CSV table of C-alpha atoms and ligand atoms in Angstrom, one decimal:
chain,number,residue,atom,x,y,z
A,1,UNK,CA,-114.3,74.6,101.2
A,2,UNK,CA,-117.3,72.5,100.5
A,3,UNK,CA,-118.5,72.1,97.0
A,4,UNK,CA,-121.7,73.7,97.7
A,5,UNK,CA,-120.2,77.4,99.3
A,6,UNK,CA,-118.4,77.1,95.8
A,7,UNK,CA,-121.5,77.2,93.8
A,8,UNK,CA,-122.3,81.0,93.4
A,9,UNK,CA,-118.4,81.9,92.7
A,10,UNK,CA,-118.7,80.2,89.2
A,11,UNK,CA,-120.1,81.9,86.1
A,12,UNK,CA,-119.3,79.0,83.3
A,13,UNK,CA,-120.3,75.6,84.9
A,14,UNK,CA,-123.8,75.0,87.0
A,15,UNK,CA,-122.9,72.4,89.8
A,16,UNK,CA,-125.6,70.6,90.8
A,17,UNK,CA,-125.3,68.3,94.0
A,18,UNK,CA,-127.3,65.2,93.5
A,19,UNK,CA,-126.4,63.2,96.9
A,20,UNK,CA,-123.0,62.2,96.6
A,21,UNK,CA,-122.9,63.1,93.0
A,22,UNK,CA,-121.1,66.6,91.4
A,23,UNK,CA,-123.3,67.1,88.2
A,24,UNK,CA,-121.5,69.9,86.5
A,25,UNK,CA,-122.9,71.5,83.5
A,26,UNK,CA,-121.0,73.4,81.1
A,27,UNK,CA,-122.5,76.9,80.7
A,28,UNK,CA,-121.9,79.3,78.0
A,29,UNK,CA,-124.3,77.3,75.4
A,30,UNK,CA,-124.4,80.2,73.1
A,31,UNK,CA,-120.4,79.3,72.0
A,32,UNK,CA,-121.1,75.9,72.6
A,33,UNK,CA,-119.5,75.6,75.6
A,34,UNK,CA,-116.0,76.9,74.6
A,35,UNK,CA,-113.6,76.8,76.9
A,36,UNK,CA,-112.0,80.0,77.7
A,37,UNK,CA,-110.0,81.5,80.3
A,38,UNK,CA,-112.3,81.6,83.0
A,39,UNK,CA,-114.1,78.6,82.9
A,40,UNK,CA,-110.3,76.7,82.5
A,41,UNK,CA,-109.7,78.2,85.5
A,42,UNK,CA,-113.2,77.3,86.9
A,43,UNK,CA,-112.8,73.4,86.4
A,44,UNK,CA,-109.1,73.7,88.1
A,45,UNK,CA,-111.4,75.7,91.2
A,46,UNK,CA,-113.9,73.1,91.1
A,47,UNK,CA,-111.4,70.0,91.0
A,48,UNK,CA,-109.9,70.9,93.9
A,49,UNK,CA,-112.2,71.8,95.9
A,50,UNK,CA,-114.1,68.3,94.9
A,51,UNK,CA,-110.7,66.8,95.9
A,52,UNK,CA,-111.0,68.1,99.7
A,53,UNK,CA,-115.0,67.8,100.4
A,54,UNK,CA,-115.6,64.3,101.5
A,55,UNK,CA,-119.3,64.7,100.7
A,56,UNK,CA,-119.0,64.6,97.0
A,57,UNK,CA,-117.5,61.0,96.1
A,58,UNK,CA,-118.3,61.5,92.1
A,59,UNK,CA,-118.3,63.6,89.2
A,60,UNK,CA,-120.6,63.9,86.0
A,61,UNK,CA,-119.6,66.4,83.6
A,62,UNK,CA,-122.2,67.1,80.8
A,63,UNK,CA,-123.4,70.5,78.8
A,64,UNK,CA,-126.1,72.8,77.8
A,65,UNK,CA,-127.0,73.0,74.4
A,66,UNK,CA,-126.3,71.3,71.4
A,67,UNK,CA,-122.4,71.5,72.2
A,68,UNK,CA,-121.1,69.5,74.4
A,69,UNK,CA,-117.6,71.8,74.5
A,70,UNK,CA,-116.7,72.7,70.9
A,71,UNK,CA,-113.4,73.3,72.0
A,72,UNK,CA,-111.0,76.2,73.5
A,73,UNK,CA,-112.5,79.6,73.2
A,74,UNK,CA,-111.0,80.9,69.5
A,75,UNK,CA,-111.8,83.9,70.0
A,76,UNK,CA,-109.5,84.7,72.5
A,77,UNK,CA,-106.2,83.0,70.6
A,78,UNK,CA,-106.0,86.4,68.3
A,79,UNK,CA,-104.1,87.8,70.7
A,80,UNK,CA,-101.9,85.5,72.2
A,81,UNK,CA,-97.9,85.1,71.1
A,82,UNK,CA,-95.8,82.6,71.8
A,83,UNK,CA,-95.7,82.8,75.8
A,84,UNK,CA,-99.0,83.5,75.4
A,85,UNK,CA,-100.1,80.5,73.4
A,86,UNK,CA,-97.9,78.2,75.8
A,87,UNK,CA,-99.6,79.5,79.1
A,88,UNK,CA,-102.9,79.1,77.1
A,89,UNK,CA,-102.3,75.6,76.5
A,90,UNK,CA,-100.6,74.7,80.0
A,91,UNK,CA,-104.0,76.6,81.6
A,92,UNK,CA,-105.9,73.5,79.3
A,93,UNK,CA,-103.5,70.8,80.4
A,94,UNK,CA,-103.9,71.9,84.1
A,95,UNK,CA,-107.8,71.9,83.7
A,96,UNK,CA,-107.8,68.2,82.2
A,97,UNK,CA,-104.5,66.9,84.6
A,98,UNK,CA,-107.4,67.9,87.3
A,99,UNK,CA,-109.8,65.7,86.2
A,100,UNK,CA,-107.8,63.3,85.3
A,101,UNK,CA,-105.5,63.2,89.0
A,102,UNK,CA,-108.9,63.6,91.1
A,103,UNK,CA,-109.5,60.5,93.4
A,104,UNK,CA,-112.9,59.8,92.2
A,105,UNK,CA,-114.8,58.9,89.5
A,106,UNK,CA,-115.4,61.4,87.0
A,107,UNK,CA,-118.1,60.3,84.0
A,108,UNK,CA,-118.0,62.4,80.7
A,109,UNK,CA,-122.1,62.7,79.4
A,110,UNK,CA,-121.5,63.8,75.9
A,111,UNK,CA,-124.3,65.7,74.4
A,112,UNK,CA,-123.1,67.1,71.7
A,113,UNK,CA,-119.9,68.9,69.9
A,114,UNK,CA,-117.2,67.2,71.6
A,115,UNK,CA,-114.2,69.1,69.2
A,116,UNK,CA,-110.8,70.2,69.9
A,117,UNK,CA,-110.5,70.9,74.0
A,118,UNK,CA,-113.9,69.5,74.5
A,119,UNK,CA,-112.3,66.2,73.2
A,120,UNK,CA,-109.6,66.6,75.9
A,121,UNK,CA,-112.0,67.3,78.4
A,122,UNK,CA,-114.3,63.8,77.8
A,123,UNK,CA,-111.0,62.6,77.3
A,124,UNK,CA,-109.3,63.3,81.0
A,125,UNK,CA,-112.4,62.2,82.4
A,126,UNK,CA,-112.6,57.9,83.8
A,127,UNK,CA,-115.5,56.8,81.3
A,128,UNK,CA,-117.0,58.5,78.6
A,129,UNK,CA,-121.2,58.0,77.6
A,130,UNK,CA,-122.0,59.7,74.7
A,131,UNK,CA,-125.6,60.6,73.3
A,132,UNK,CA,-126.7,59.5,69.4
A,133,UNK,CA,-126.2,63.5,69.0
A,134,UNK,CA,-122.3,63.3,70.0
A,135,UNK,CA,-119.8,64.8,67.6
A,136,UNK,CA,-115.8,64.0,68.3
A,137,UNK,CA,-112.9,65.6,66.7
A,138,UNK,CA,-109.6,67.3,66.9
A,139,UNK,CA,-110.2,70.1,64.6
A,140,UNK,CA,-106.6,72.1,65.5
A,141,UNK,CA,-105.1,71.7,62.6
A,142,UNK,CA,-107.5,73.9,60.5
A,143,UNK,CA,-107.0,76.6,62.9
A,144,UNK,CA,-102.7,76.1,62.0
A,145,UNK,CA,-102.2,74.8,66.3
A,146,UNK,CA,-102.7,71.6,67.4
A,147,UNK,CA,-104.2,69.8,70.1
A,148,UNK,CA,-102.4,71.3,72.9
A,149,UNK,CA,-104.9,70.0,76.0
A,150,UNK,CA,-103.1,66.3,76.0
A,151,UNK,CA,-105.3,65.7,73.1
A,152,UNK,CA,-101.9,64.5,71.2
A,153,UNK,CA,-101.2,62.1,74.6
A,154,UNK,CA,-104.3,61.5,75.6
A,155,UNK,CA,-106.2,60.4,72.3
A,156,UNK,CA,-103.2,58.2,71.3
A,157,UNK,CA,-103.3,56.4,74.3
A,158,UNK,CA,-107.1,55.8,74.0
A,159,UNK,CA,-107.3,55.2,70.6
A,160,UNK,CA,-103.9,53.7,69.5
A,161,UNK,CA,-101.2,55.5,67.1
A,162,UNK,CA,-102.8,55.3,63.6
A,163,UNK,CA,-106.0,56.1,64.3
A,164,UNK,CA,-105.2,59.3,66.5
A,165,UNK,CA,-103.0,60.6,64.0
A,166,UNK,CA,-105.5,60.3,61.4
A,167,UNK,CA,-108.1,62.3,63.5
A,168,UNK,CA,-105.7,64.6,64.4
A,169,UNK,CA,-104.0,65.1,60.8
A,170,UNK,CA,-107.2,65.2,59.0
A,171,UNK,CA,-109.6,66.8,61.6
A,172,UNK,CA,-112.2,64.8,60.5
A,173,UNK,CA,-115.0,64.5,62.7
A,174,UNK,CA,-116.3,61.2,64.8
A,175,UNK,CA,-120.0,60.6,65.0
A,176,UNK,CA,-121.0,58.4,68.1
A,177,UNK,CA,-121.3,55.0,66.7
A,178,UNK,CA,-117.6,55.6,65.2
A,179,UNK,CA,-116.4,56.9,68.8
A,180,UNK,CA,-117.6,53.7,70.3
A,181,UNK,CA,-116.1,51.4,67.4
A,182,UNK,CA,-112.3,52.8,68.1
A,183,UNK,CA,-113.0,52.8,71.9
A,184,UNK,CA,-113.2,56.7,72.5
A,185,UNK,CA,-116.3,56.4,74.1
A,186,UNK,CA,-117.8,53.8,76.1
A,187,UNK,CA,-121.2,53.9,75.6
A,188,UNK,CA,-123.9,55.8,73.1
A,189,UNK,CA,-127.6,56.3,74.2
A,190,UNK,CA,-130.5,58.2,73.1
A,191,UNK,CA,-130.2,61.9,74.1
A,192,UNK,CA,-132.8,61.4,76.9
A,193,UNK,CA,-131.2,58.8,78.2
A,194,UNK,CA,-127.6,60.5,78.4
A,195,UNK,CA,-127.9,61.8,82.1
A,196,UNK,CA,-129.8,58.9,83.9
A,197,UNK,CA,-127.4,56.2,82.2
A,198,UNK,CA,-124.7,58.7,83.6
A,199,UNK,CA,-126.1,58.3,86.9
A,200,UNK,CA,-126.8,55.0,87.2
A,201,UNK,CA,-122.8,54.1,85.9
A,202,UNK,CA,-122.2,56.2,88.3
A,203,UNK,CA,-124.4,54.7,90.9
A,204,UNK,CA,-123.0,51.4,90.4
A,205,UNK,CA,-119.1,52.7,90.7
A,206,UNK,CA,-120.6,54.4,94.3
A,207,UNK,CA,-122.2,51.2,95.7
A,208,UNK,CA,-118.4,50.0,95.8
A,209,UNK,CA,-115.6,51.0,98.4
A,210,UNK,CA,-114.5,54.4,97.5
A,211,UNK,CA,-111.3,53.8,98.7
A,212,UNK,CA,-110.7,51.2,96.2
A,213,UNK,CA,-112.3,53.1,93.4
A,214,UNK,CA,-109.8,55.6,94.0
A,215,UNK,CA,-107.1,53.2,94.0
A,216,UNK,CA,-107.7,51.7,90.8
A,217,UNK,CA,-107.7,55.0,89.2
A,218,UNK,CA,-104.4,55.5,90.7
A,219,UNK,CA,-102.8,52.6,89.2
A,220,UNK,CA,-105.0,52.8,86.2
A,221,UNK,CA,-104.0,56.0,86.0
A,222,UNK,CA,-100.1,56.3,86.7
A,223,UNK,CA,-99.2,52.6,85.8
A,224,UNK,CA,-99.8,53.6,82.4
A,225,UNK,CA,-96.8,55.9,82.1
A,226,UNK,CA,-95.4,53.2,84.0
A,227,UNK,CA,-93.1,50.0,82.6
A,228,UNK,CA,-94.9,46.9,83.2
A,229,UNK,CA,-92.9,45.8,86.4
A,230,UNK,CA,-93.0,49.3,88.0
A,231,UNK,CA,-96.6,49.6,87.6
A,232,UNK,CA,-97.3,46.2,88.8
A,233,UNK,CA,-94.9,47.3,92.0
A,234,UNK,CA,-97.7,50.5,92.0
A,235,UNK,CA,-100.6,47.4,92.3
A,236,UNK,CA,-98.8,45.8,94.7
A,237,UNK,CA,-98.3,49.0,96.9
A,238,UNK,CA,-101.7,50.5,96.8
A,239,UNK,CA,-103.4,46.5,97.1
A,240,UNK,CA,-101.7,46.9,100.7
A,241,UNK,CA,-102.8,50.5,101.3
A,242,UNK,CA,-106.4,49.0,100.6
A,243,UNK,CA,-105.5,46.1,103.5
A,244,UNK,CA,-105.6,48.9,106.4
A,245,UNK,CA,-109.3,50.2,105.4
A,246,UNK,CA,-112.0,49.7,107.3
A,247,UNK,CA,-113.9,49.3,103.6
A,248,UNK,CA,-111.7,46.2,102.6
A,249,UNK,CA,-112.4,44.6,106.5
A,250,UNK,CA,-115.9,44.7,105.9
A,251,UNK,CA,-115.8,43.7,102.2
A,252,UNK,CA,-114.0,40.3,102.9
A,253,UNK,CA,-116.1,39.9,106.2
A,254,UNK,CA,-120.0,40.5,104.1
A,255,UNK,CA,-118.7,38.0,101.6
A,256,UNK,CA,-117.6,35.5,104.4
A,257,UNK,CA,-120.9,36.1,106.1
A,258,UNK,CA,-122.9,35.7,103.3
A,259,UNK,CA,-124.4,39.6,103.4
A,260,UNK,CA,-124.1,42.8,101.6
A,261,UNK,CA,-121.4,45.1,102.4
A,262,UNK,CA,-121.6,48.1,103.9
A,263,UNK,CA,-118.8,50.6,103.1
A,264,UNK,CA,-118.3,53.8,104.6
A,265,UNK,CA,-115.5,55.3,102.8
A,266,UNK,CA,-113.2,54.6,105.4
B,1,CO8,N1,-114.7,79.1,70.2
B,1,CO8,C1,-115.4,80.2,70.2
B,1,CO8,N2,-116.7,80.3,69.8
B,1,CO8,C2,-117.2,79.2,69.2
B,1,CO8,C3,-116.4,78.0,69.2
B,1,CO8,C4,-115.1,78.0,69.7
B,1,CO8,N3,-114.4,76.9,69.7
B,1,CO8,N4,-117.2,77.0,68.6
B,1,CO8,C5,-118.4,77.6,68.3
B,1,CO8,N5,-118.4,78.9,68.7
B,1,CO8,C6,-119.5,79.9,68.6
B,1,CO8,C7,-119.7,80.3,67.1
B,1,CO8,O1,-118.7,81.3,66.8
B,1,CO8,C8,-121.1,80.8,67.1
B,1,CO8,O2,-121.1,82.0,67.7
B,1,CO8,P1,-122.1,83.2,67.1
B,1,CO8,O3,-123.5,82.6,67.1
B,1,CO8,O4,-121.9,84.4,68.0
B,1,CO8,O5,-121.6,83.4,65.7
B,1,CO8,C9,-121.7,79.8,68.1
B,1,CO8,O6,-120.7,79.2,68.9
B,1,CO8,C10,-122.5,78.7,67.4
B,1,CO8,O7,-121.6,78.1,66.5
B,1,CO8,P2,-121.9,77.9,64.9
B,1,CO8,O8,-122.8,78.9,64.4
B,1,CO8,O9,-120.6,77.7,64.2
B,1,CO8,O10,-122.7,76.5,65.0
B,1,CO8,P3,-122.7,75.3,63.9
B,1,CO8,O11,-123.7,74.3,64.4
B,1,CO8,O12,-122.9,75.9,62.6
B,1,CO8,O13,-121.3,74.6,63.9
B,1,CO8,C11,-119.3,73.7,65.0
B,1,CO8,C12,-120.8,74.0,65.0
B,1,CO8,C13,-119.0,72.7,63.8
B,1,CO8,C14,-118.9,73.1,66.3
B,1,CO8,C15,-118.6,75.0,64.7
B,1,CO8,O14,-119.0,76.0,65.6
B,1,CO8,C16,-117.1,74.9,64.9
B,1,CO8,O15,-116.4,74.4,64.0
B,1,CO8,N6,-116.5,75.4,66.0
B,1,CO8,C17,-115.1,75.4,66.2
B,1,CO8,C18,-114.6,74.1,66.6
B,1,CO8,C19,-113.1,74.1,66.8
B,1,CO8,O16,-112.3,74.4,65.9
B,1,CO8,N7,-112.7,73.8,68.0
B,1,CO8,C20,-111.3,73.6,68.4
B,1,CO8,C21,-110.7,74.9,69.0
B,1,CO8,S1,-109.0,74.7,69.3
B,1,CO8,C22,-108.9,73.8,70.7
B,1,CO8,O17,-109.9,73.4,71.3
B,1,CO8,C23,-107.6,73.3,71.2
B,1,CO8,C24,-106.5,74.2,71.0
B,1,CO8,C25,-106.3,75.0,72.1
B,1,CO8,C26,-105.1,76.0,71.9
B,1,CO8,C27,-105.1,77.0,72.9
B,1,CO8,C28,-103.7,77.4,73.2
B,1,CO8,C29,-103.3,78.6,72.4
C-alpha cells in the first residue's frame, strides 16, 4: 500500500507528503502528544508501509503543540499488570525498532516536551534537530517504571554510561542547548526554523544515492551491536552490495566526467 491510501486510516499522526518526503505530525496535542496504544500501533502501520512504497525515500517526524511527545500515555498504565506492562512496553520497543530498522532516513524535529517515550521516539530516529523550545528527559522513575521504549539502550548508547544514568536516575530534565552539549541532539534552531532546517537536512541526505544512504544506516545501525571485526565484515559486505547499483555506476562515472550525478535509486 502506498503511503498516501494510508492517510485517512490514522487518527494520531497527520502525514503529509512533501515530494519524496513523509512529514508526520504527532496529533493528540491536547496530551502533548502521548503515546498510547493506538498511535504505537499507528507508527508500526506507518513504518511499514513507508518501508514498501518506493515513492517516499524519507521521514520527518515532528508535533503539534507545545509537546513534542511527553511520553507514553499514563493514563492508560492504571490498568495494566505485569503481562500487561510487558506487552505495553514491547508495543513501544516495536514502534521505535520501526524507525530505527526502516531503510531511509528518518529526521526527529523536536518542538517541544521530548520526555519519557517521546525521548525514545527522537531517539530511534537517524538525526535529531531540536527547537530553542525542546525539553528532554526520562522522567520514569517518578512514575516507579522505567524507560522501557529502549530508552535504557538507546540513551546510553547516544550519550555514554554516566550521563544516561544520571538522566535516567534523577529524571531531571534537558533543555536544548544541554541536549546538544552531551550529543542527544544534533542541532537546535529557533522554533520557526525547526521544520525548514528539517527539510533542507533532509534535502541534502536525498540529493545522495538512496541506496547508499540506506546502507550506511545498516551498518551504522547493526555494526554497533556488532564487535569491531564483525561489523567491519558488515562494511565490507554491504560496500559490495552498493558495487551492483546502477546509483554507484553513475556516481564514480559523474566524478570521472567531471558532472553532477544523477541517481535514480536504483
Ligand atoms: N500521558 C498522558 N497525558 C499526559 C502526558 C502523558 N505522558 N503528559 C501530559 N499529559 C496531559 C496532561 O494530563 C494534561 O491533560 P489535561 O489538560 O487533561 O489535564 C495535558 O497533557 C497538558 O499537560 P500539563 O497540564 O501537565 O502541561 P504542563 O505544561 O503543566 O506540563 C509536562 C508539561 C511537564 C510535560 C507534564 O505534562 C508532564 O510531566 N507529563 C508527564 C511526562 C512523563 O512522565 N512522561 C513519561 C511517561 S512514561 C514513558 O513515557 C515511558 C514508560 C512507558 C511504560 C509503558 C509500559 C507499561
Amino acid at each position: 500500500m502506498k503511503l498516501v491510501e494510508l492517510k485517512e486510516r490514522i487518527q494520531n499522526i497527520i502525514i503529509d507528503i512533501d515530494g519524496a518526503v513523509a512529514v508526520l505530525t504527532m496529533n493528540r496535542p491536547k496530551a502533548l502528544n502521548a503515546l498510547n496504544g493506538d498511535t504505537l500501533g499507528e507508527i508500526v502501520t506507518i513504518m511499514d508501509c513507508i518501508a514498501q512504497d518506493d515513492s517516499i525515500q524519507g521521514v520527518i517526524i515532528t508535533a503539534e503543540g507545545k509537546g513534542f511527545i511527553a511520553g507514553a500515555d499514563i493514563s492508560e498504565f492504571a490498568p495494566l499488570d505485569t503481562m500487561g506492562g510487558r506487552l505495553r512496553a514491547e508495543l513501544g520497543q516495536k514502534a521505535c525498532t520501526a524507525i530505527e530498522k526502516l531503510e531511509k532516513p528518518v529526521i526527529a524535529a523536536v518542538n517541544g516536551y521530548a520526555l519519557g517515550g517521546g525521548n525514545e521516539v527522537a531517539m530511534a530516529c537517524d538525526i535529531r534537530i531540536a527547537s530553542t523550545k525542546a525539553v528532554f528527559g526520562q522522567p520514569e522513575v517518578n512514575l516507579g517504571i522505567m524507560p522501557c521504549f529502549g530508552g535504557t539502550q538507546r540513551l546510553t548508547r547516544l550519550v555514554g554510561y554516566g550521563i544516561a544514568k544520571e538522566l535516567i536516575f534523577t529524571a531531571r530534565q534537558v533543555k536544548a542547548d544541554e541536549a546538544l552539549s552531551i550529543g542527544l541532539v544534533n542541532k537546535v534552531v529557533e522554533p520557526e526554523e525547526l521544520l525548514p532546517a528539517a527539510k533542507e537536512m533532509m534535502a541534502t541526505i536525498l540529493s545522495k544515492a538512496p541506496k547508499a544512504i540506506a546502507m550506511c544506516k545498516v551498518a551504522i545501525n547493526r555494526g554497533k551491536e556488532m564487535d569491531l571485526d564483525d561489523a567491519l565484515e558488515l562494511e565490507r559486505d554491504v560496500t559490495g552490495l552498493l558495487f551492483s547499483t546502477a546509483d554507484a555506476k553513475e556516481g564514480i562515472a559523474a566524478f570521472m566526467e567531471k558532472r553532477p550525478a544523477v541517481f535514480t535509486g536504483k
